[in-house]
Amino acid sequence: MKTSQILELLRKASPTLQVKIQHKEYGVLPVGNVYHEPPRTFLQEAKEEGVYSNVKGLLERLESIDATVPFDADLTSGDDWNFQEVQSVFESEGKVLIQISDPVFN
C-alpha cells in the first residue's frame, strides 16, 4: 500500500485511538519504529508498547517522512530485503490495525 493511501485512512480515524500492526501468525503488536529507506517506508513492530502508540503519533511521523520523500513510497514492515506489505488499515475494537502480509520471501 502506498504511503498516501495510509495517510488518507489514518486522517479519518480518531487521533487518540491506539494503532497496532497485525499479522495472522504473530498477532497484534505495537508500532516501535518508523523510518524511510528508499524505495520504501518501514513500520517496525515492538515487543512492548511502541513509540507510535496512537494514530496522532504515527500520522505525524509518516507526514514528516512523506514531506521529505519526492515520491509516493510503499509502506511496508520487516526489513529491506524480506519485507511484508501493508494490506489494509481498519478500525477494530477501539484500535486502528495495520494488517501486513507474509514476508515476500516466505
mmCIF file of C-alpha atoms in Angstrom, residues 20-63:
data_model
loop_
_atom_site.group_PDB
_atom_site.id
_atom_site.type_symbol
_atom_site.label_atom_id
_atom_site.label_comp_id
_atom_site.label_asym_id
_atom_site.label_seq_id
_atom_site.Cartn_x
_atom_site.Cartn_y
_atom_site.Cartn_z
ATOM 1 C CA LYS A 20 -1.097 -1.670 16.067
ATOM 2 C CA ILE A 21 0.466 -3.893 13.413
ATOM 3 C CA GLN A 22 -1.482 -7.104 12.804
ATOM 4 C CA HIS A 23 -0.134 -10.321 11.286
ATOM 5 C CA LYS A 24 -2.037 -13.610 11.147
ATOM 6 C CA GLU A 25 0.892 -15.573 12.642
ATOM 7 C CA TYR A 26 2.388 -13.054 15.113
ATOM 8 C CA GLY A 27 -0.840 -11.454 16.301
ATOM 9 C CA VAL A 28 -1.184 -7.760 17.150
ATOM 10 C CA LEU A 29 1.980 -5.811 18.029
ATOM 11 C CA PRO A 30 2.705 -2.140 18.816
ATOM 12 C CA VAL A 31 4.490 0.099 16.298
ATOM 13 C CA GLY A 32 8.043 0.582 17.581
ATOM 14 C CA ASN A 33 9.835 2.425 14.787
ATOM 15 C CA VAL A 34 9.024 4.180 11.517
ATOM 16 C CA TYR A 35 11.753 5.079 9.032
ATOM 17 C CA HIS A 36 12.368 5.576 5.330
ATOM 18 C CA GLU A 37 14.930 3.573 3.392
ATOM 19 C CA PRO A 38 14.454 4.067 -0.365
ATOM 20 C CA PRO A 39 12.347 2.943 -2.032
ATOM 21 C CA ARG A 40 10.156 2.025 0.978
ATOM 22 C CA THR A 41 8.954 3.440 4.263
ATOM 23 C CA PHE A 42 9.032 0.841 7.042
ATOM 24 C CA LEU A 43 6.953 0.178 10.139
ATOM 25 C CA GLN A 44 8.824 -1.925 12.701
ATOM 26 C CA GLU A 45 6.888 -3.737 15.381
ATOM 27 C CA ALA A 46 7.828 -3.648 19.056
ATOM 28 C CA LYS A 47 7.550 -6.384 21.670
ATOM 29 C CA GLU A 48 6.208 -3.967 24.286
ATOM 30 C CA GLU A 49 4.312 -0.690 23.943
ATOM 31 C CA GLY A 50 5.686 1.107 20.912
ATOM 32 C CA VAL A 51 6.837 4.652 20.341
ATOM 33 C CA TYR A 52 3.918 5.311 17.988
ATOM 34 C CA SER A 53 1.106 4.048 20.193
ATOM 35 C CA ASN A 54 -1.715 6.202 18.809
ATOM 36 C CA VAL A 55 -2.946 7.429 15.439
ATOM 37 C CA LYS A 56 -1.764 11.003 16.070
ATOM 38 C CA GLY A 57 1.857 9.972 16.733
ATOM 39 C CA LEU A 58 2.056 7.634 13.744
ATOM 40 C CA LEU A 59 0.358 10.141 11.466
ATOM 41 C CA GLU A 60 2.774 12.918 12.464
ATOM 42 C CA ARG A 61 5.781 10.654 11.854
ATOM 43 C CA LEU A 62 4.543 9.458 8.455
ATOM 44 C CA GLU A 63 3.706 13.025 7.402
#
